[in-house]
Amino acid sequence: MNILLIGSGGREHALAWAMRTKSSFMRGLYAAPGNPGIFEVARHTDIEDINDHDQIIQFCQRLMIDLVVVGPEQPLALGLADNLRSAGIFTFGPSRAAARIESSKAFAKDMMRKYNIPTAAYKHFDHTQVHDALAYIDNFSKPPVIKADGLAAGKGVIVPRTHEEAKNAVLEMFGGAFGKAGAAVVIEEFMEGEEASVFAICDGTNFITLAPAQDHKRIGDGDTGKNTGGMGAYAPADALVTPEIMDKVKKRIIQPLLDGMRAEKTPFIGCLFCGLMIHNGEPRVVEFNARFGDPETQAVLSVFEGDFVRLLSSAARGEIDKSAVRSSTNGYCCNVVLAAEGYPDTYNKGMRISGIEEARAMNARIFHSGTARDENKELIANGGRVLGVCGSGDTLEKAINIAYQAIPYIEFEGKVFRKDIGQKGLRYT
Ligand code: AMP
Ligand code: GLY
């Protein structure tokens, strides 16, 4: 099978690696825009701009691409999957309308209300309803969480400490602090509990889940400091998401959402990312995303057993082949993100990276997130999250140790990382 992968981050490197190494159907793998890690396993294309859908369609026709796998949310929200399907090209990734489950938090919350999916109590408001929005905040005994409606690159959520802070957050969003994404806001109840991520591969009607994972969103050890895109993850998070909880997630969350999307005439084909809050054995939805998560994917696909290409292509054709996923996983994986100093605010780019081969010799798997080649073809940092260092083992403890033993070999100026990725999972053992 010939596949085109869209995207350029650590998630896409993991997708490319899994398609290459965990399938017997893979023939030609191409990536756009790609990154130096992705190009270790995939070929370049002449696609200059992934927003130019015609160019992508022409490439697919010329190279006889059988399947396009779309990694990030932005192209999905811009209708790339719709245009590819209209051109007769099988695509793993939801339509623009179905991707609203991520691109509009108000839409997602309304879907959950309509289809009885457990989530935090909420209301949404547009900028003409400032007074109602501020008054609603006073209804909550604990300060509620404030969310910009639209896509804000993971930054549009404020968890305030006081009601005053919550009100200021609403005023800032309506004042344009998040651009168009903040033109409407969701105000919702603060949920206690522990977070987990579950990915469901969906064909519009049916689904199969992959190993549950746990992300570490804050920049600092012990979950302190600013929210980031994610500083590390481990999988399977099977002590937190027990089989009983997974069963509830499937029955009360994923299946009703898929049925609801179909009833709304916007069936969901792709990876449905369920961001969950688990409290006293009960899962509730924090957010849905319309794509794989980063940095969870690197860990989830490391433990995946089955035929990954068969899984994605059968889902894209609307007839998911559940036998493509084995119920066992291949041990545990811990993925530690190496970030550039300053992330998630401003950070430097262009620092030379060394030691990747040495780290690989320590049995770590390295995924590239924000890297590039300079004019001398040297590897340099080119993003906030630079690399993911994955350790695998038959226990979570061994997986963590392998990742952390490899990290010192990788050097770039201003390298920062959390020292406690995976420790949450050990608490249960
Ligand atoms: P989101 O982008 O919706 O996942 O929100 C980012 C982060 O904010 C989540 O990972 C949670 O840590 C936190 N968060 C969002 N909504 C809530 C909520 N209702 N209760 C508690 N924490 C939340
Ligand atoms: N790791 C969280 C996300 O991908 O949104």
XYZ file of C-alpha atoms and ligand atoms in Angstrom:
457
model
C 0.000 0.000 0.000
C 1.220 3.534 -0.775
C 0.589 6.032 1.983
C 0.936 9.787 2.335
C 1.303 11.070 5.904
C 0.486 14.713 6.637
C 2.274 16.397 9.549
C 5.689 17.148 10.998
C 5.749 16.403 14.738
C 6.621 13.619 17.153
C 3.166 12.133 16.740
C 3.709 11.838 12.989
C 7.182 10.355 13.471
C 5.585 7.670 15.671
C 2.799 7.108 13.114
C 5.371 6.744 10.321
C 7.520 4.391 12.383
C 4.549 2.213 13.344
C 3.303 2.023 9.739
C 6.805 1.000 8.641
C 7.592 -1.497 11.381
C 4.197 -2.837 12.468
C 2.557 -3.820 9.198
C 2.996 -6.198 6.324
C 1.027 -3.942 3.941
C 3.367 -0.981 3.731
C 4.975 -0.206 0.384
C 5.743 3.436 -0.332
C 5.504 5.850 2.608
C 5.655 9.581 1.846
C 5.437 12.505 4.262
C 4.641 16.213 3.980
C 5.941 18.466 5.439
C 7.752 15.763 7.507
C 10.809 16.238 9.713
C 14.306 14.706 9.807
C 13.124 11.808 11.993
C 10.130 11.069 9.784
C 12.419 11.078 6.732
C 14.405 8.209 8.280
C 11.404 6.027 7.435
C 9.450 8.005 4.800
C 10.183 9.693 1.476
C 10.003 13.377 0.622
C 7.316 14.807 -1.630
C 7.127 17.895 -3.816
C 4.133 19.184 -1.838
C 5.125 22.713 -0.853
C 2.092 23.736 1.151
C -0.218 21.324 2.962
C -2.957 23.963 2.808
C -2.943 23.590 -0.966
C -5.371 20.679 -1.171
C -5.261 20.515 -4.967
C -1.512 20.009 -4.847
C -1.956 17.150 -2.359
C -4.659 15.530 -4.516
C -2.468 15.763 -7.621
C 0.441 14.188 -5.734
C -1.805 11.320 -4.572
C -3.043 10.691 -8.099
C 0.444 10.806 -9.605
C 2.019 8.489 -6.990
C -0.986 6.143 -6.756
C -1.477 6.816 -3.061
C -3.940 4.341 -1.523
C -4.389 6.107 1.810
C -3.729 9.527 3.337
C -3.187 9.685 7.090
C -3.694 13.169 8.520
C -1.830 13.786 11.802
C -2.638 17.311 13.054
C -5.985 18.997 13.764
C -5.473 22.119 11.675
C -5.695 20.504 8.214
C -8.729 18.507 9.375
C -10.476 21.675 10.569
C -9.685 23.179 7.138
C -11.427 20.331 5.332
C -8.486 18.372 3.925
C -10.204 15.009 4.535
C -13.390 16.238 2.773
C -11.474 17.316 -0.304
C -9.426 14.117 -0.478
C -12.549 11.945 -0.166
C -14.322 13.975 -2.839
C -11.393 13.148 -5.107
C -11.858 9.447 -4.331
C -8.826 9.113 -2.055
C -9.230 7.058 1.136
C -8.341 9.180 4.133
C -7.774 8.444 7.795
C -9.057 11.573 9.535
C -12.471 13.158 10.074
C -14.320 15.601 7.836
C -14.313 19.264 8.716
C -17.783 18.899 10.253
C -16.774 15.889 12.355
C -13.516 17.583 13.399
C -15.640 20.192 15.187
C -15.566 17.748 18.103
C -12.132 19.337 18.641
C -12.287 22.639 16.775
C -15.343 23.887 18.689
C -15.512 23.172 22.409
C -19.094 24.482 22.462
C -20.084 21.958 19.765
C -18.333 19.167 21.694
C -20.096 20.056 24.945
C -23.491 20.293 23.209
C -22.937 16.850 21.665
C -22.105 15.421 25.083
C -25.247 16.963 26.592
C -27.449 15.778 23.746
C -26.131 12.216 23.833
C -25.821 11.910 27.625
C -22.051 11.559 27.742
C -20.615 12.223 31.216
C -18.759 15.547 31.390
C -18.538 18.692 33.535
C -21.623 20.949 33.871
C -21.242 23.975 31.579
C -22.696 26.797 29.530
C -21.277 28.664 26.565
C -21.491 32.354 25.823
C -20.574 34.683 22.979
C -19.183 38.185 23.389
C -22.663 39.769 23.461
C -23.360 37.829 26.688
C -20.547 39.110 28.915
C -22.847 39.856 31.852
C -24.516 36.462 31.744
C -21.095 34.804 31.517
C -19.787 36.671 34.565
C -22.954 35.928 36.530
C -22.757 32.219 35.645
C -19.307 32.017 37.266
C -20.855 32.857 40.640
C -23.064 29.748 40.428
C -20.093 27.502 41.098
C -18.738 26.880 44.597
C -15.251 26.173 43.156
C -13.905 28.528 40.459
C -14.996 27.088 37.089
C -12.660 26.352 34.163
C -12.698 28.875 31.289
C -12.156 27.654 27.714
C -11.875 29.506 24.428
C -14.299 27.882 21.983
C -11.956 27.510 19.009
C -8.554 25.953 18.306
C -5.885 27.725 20.385
C -2.935 25.311 20.117
C -3.610 23.865 23.558
C -3.433 27.260 25.240
C -7.088 28.259 25.324
C -7.916 26.684 28.702
C -7.597 28.549 31.989
C -7.983 26.763 35.316
C -8.406 29.723 37.692
C -7.696 29.675 41.420
C -10.376 32.220 42.324
C -13.718 33.367 40.942
C -12.083 36.733 40.284
C -9.427 35.101 38.083
C -12.177 33.215 36.257
C -13.984 36.478 35.465
C -10.777 38.129 34.293
C -10.113 35.163 32.018
C -13.525 35.593 30.386
C -12.921 39.315 29.898
C -9.489 38.628 28.389
C -10.896 36.074 25.951
C -13.669 38.399 24.843
C -11.008 41.137 24.636
C -9.230 39.091 21.944
C -6.411 37.442 23.939
C -6.926 34.235 21.915
C -7.981 35.886 18.680
C -10.983 34.357 16.948
C -10.776 31.208 19.098
C -11.963 33.290 22.084
C -14.964 34.927 20.394
C -17.064 32.424 22.340
C -16.208 30.783 25.664
C -17.224 27.658 27.531
C -17.475 27.968 31.316
C -17.488 24.613 33.066
C -17.369 22.970 36.458
C -13.914 22.082 37.781
C -13.531 18.297 37.873
C -11.455 16.521 40.507
C -9.581 13.393 39.578
C -6.760 11.976 37.524
C -6.421 12.487 33.764
C -5.996 9.763 31.155
C -6.072 9.583 27.349
C -7.867 6.889 25.378
C -7.614 6.703 21.573
C -10.442 5.076 19.633
C -9.821 4.185 15.991
C -13.189 4.786 14.315
C -14.680 3.908 10.928
C -17.780 6.078 11.309
C -19.848 3.342 12.955
C -17.531 0.987 14.839
C -14.333 1.485 16.781
C -11.508 -0.216 18.592
C -9.490 1.317 21.428
C -5.711 1.350 21.768
C -3.779 1.093 25.044
C -4.764 3.864 27.488
C -2.072 6.465 28.218
C -1.334 9.191 30.706
C 0.106 12.534 29.647
C 1.975 15.019 31.861
C 0.747 18.441 30.774
C 2.504 20.802 33.159
C 6.028 21.997 32.459
C 7.378 21.234 35.947
C 7.955 18.115 38.051
C 5.047 17.184 40.292
C 2.580 18.774 37.845
C 3.627 22.346 38.600
C 3.941 25.420 36.379
C 2.369 26.181 33.043
C 0.274 23.913 30.862
C 2.112 22.633 27.769
C 1.235 20.418 24.807
C 2.485 17.537 26.985
C 5.922 16.840 28.504
C 5.793 13.054 28.458
C 3.497 10.065 28.598
C 3.425 6.398 29.381
C 1.301 3.498 28.168
C -0.520 1.367 28.986
C -1.933 3.346 31.919
C -3.682 0.150 32.901
C -3.618 0.675 36.661
C -5.490 3.981 36.260
C -7.740 2.953 33.371
C -8.662 -0.506 34.617
C -10.606 -2.902 32.357
C -13.792 -1.900 34.232
C -13.178 1.792 33.568
C -12.254 1.079 29.929
C -15.578 -0.693 29.596
C -17.418 2.396 30.859
C -15.410 4.599 28.484
C -16.483 2.449 25.548
C -20.140 2.123 26.529
C -20.862 5.552 27.975
C -18.498 7.756 25.990
C -17.138 6.426 22.697
C -20.122 4.465 21.374
C -22.722 7.182 22.171
C -20.473 9.834 20.636
C -19.989 7.803 17.444
C -23.723 7.077 17.264
C -24.444 10.761 17.861
C -22.061 11.901 15.155
C -23.742 9.505 12.735
C -27.195 10.720 13.754
C -26.016 14.300 13.054
C -24.916 13.157 9.571
C -21.263 13.790 10.393
C -19.836 10.298 10.968
C -16.419 10.273 12.594
C -13.662 8.457 10.702
C -10.243 8.704 12.300
C -8.740 8.732 15.759
C -11.103 9.969 18.445
C -8.963 11.156 21.340
C -10.855 11.005 24.634
C -9.285 13.205 27.300
C -10.752 11.834 30.513
C -10.974 12.762 34.173
C -11.273 9.686 36.355
C -12.613 10.048 39.866
C -13.788 7.246 42.157
C -13.812 4.827 39.227
C -16.024 7.065 37.067
C -14.683 8.517 33.802
C -15.882 11.912 32.550
C -14.784 13.747 29.395
C -12.434 16.728 29.705
C -12.130 17.106 25.947
C -12.340 15.262 22.668
C -9.736 15.657 19.961
C -10.096 14.625 16.340
C -6.615 13.116 16.028
C -3.918 11.182 17.852
C -2.366 12.887 20.905
C 1.210 14.029 21.253
C 3.215 12.812 23.298
C 0.885 9.854 24.013
C 1.063 8.382 20.486
C 4.785 7.682 20.763
C 4.112 5.506 23.843
C 0.821 3.982 22.662
C 2.247 2.887 19.299
C 5.419 1.573 20.929
C 3.312 -0.995 22.805
C 0.895 -1.603 19.902
C 0.661 -5.190 18.672
C -1.079 -5.900 15.417
C -1.045 -4.551 11.866
C -1.179 -0.783 12.070
C -1.640 -0.057 8.369
C -4.424 -2.630 8.094
C -6.099 -0.949 11.070
C -5.947 2.582 9.638
C -6.836 1.631 6.079
C -9.794 -0.535 7.112
C -11.125 2.317 9.274
C -10.670 4.780 6.400
C -12.671 2.465 4.118
C -15.518 2.375 6.666
C -15.070 -1.272 7.600
C -12.688 -1.423 10.519
C -10.871 -4.731 10.869
C -10.742 -5.264 14.622
C -8.468 -8.276 14.189
C -5.730 -5.825 13.160
C -5.265 -5.014 16.870
C -4.178 -7.682 19.321
C -5.609 -7.342 22.786
C -2.189 -7.811 24.385
C 0.352 -5.016 24.398
C 4.098 -5.252 24.047
C 5.052 -4.331 27.645
C 5.223 -0.688 28.730
C 6.627 2.459 27.175
C 7.638 5.750 28.770
C 8.146 8.760 26.480
C 10.039 11.727 27.951
C 9.914 14.988 25.983
C 13.091 17.050 25.671
C 12.044 20.674 25.243
C 13.817 23.932 24.503
C 14.391 26.249 27.457
C 11.536 28.742 27.746
C 8.850 26.429 26.348
C 5.799 26.782 26.495
C 6.552 30.524 26.114
C 9.258 31.860 23.806
C 12.271 29.636 23.215
C 15.345 29.496 21.002
C 15.713 27.490 17.818
C 18.747 26.444 15.834
C 20.748 24.728 18.619
C 22.819 21.771 17.380
C 21.613 18.367 18.610
C 24.059 15.534 19.283
C 24.000 12.065 20.795
C 20.916 10.526 19.218
C 22.789 7.437 18.016
C 24.395 7.020 21.443
C 20.959 7.251 23.078
C 19.632 4.652 20.641
C 22.545 2.406 21.585
C 21.122 2.539 25.134
C 17.964 0.896 23.722
C 15.890 4.077 23.674
C 13.689 4.917 20.696
C 13.984 8.557 19.672
C 11.141 10.417 17.980
C 11.705 13.830 16.426
C 9.182 16.553 17.327
C 10.723 19.930 16.547
C 13.924 19.290 14.606
C 15.351 20.403 11.270
C 18.574 20.216 9.266
C 20.677 23.342 8.834
C 22.513 24.270 5.622
C 25.294 21.807 6.548
C 22.725 19.041 7.085
C 23.399 19.126 10.821
C 20.470 18.314 13.089
C 19.147 21.372 14.954
C 16.297 22.178 17.346
C 13.367 23.778 15.562
C 10.462 23.782 18.017
C 9.397 23.979 21.651
C 9.202 20.237 22.034
C 12.335 18.934 20.318
C 12.589 15.158 20.826
C 10.771 12.313 22.551
C 12.925 9.700 24.262
C 11.071 6.385 24.657
C 12.075 3.512 26.856
C 10.315 0.173 26.588
C 10.299 -2.772 28.997
C 8.167 -5.502 30.418
C 7.422 -3.311 33.437
C 6.753 0.431 33.604
C 9.710 0.825 35.945
C 12.107 -0.696 33.398
C 10.644 1.473 30.633
C 11.182 4.616 32.721
C 14.750 3.607 33.542
C 15.676 3.026 29.903
C 14.351 6.438 28.873
C 16.143 8.273 31.674
C 19.421 6.371 31.164
C 19.459 7.447 27.510
C 18.616 11.124 28.012
C 22.076 12.275 29.214
C 23.557 11.187 25.870
C 21.439 13.686 23.969
C 22.692 17.224 24.119
C 21.499 20.574 22.907
C 21.811 23.979 24.519
C 19.010 24.676 26.990
C 17.597 21.116 27.032
C 14.810 20.830 29.628
C 12.734 17.808 30.626
C 10.667 16.516 33.504
C 12.350 14.042 35.834
C 9.136 12.306 36.917
C 7.453 11.049 33.743
C 5.711 7.745 34.475
C 5.970 8.020 38.277
C 2.204 8.481 38.495
C 1.811 5.015 37.000
C 4.160 3.479 39.577
C 2.058 4.785 42.443
C -0.438 2.037 41.765
C 2.020 -0.855 41.802
P -8.208 20.799 27.524
O -7.462 21.546 26.470
O -9.690 20.962 27.462
O -7.737 19.371 27.660
O -7.747 21.435 28.903
C -6.376 21.514 29.250
C -6.185 21.033 30.664
O -6.955 21.818 31.561
C -6.679 19.615 30.875
O -5.741 18.680 30.524
C -6.954 19.622 32.369
O -5.760 19.446 33.088
C -7.458 21.000 32.613
N -8.926 21.016 32.588
C -9.722 21.282 31.530
N -11.024 21.211 31.855
C -11.059 20.885 33.156
C -12.128 20.695 34.112
N -13.402 20.832 33.773
N -11.782 20.354 35.358
C -10.490 20.237 35.738
N -9.458 20.430 34.919
C -9.722 20.758 33.635
N -1.250 15.432 24.613
C -2.412 16.206 24.459
C -2.785 16.480 23.058
O -2.257 15.915 22.120
O -3.666 17.298 22.864
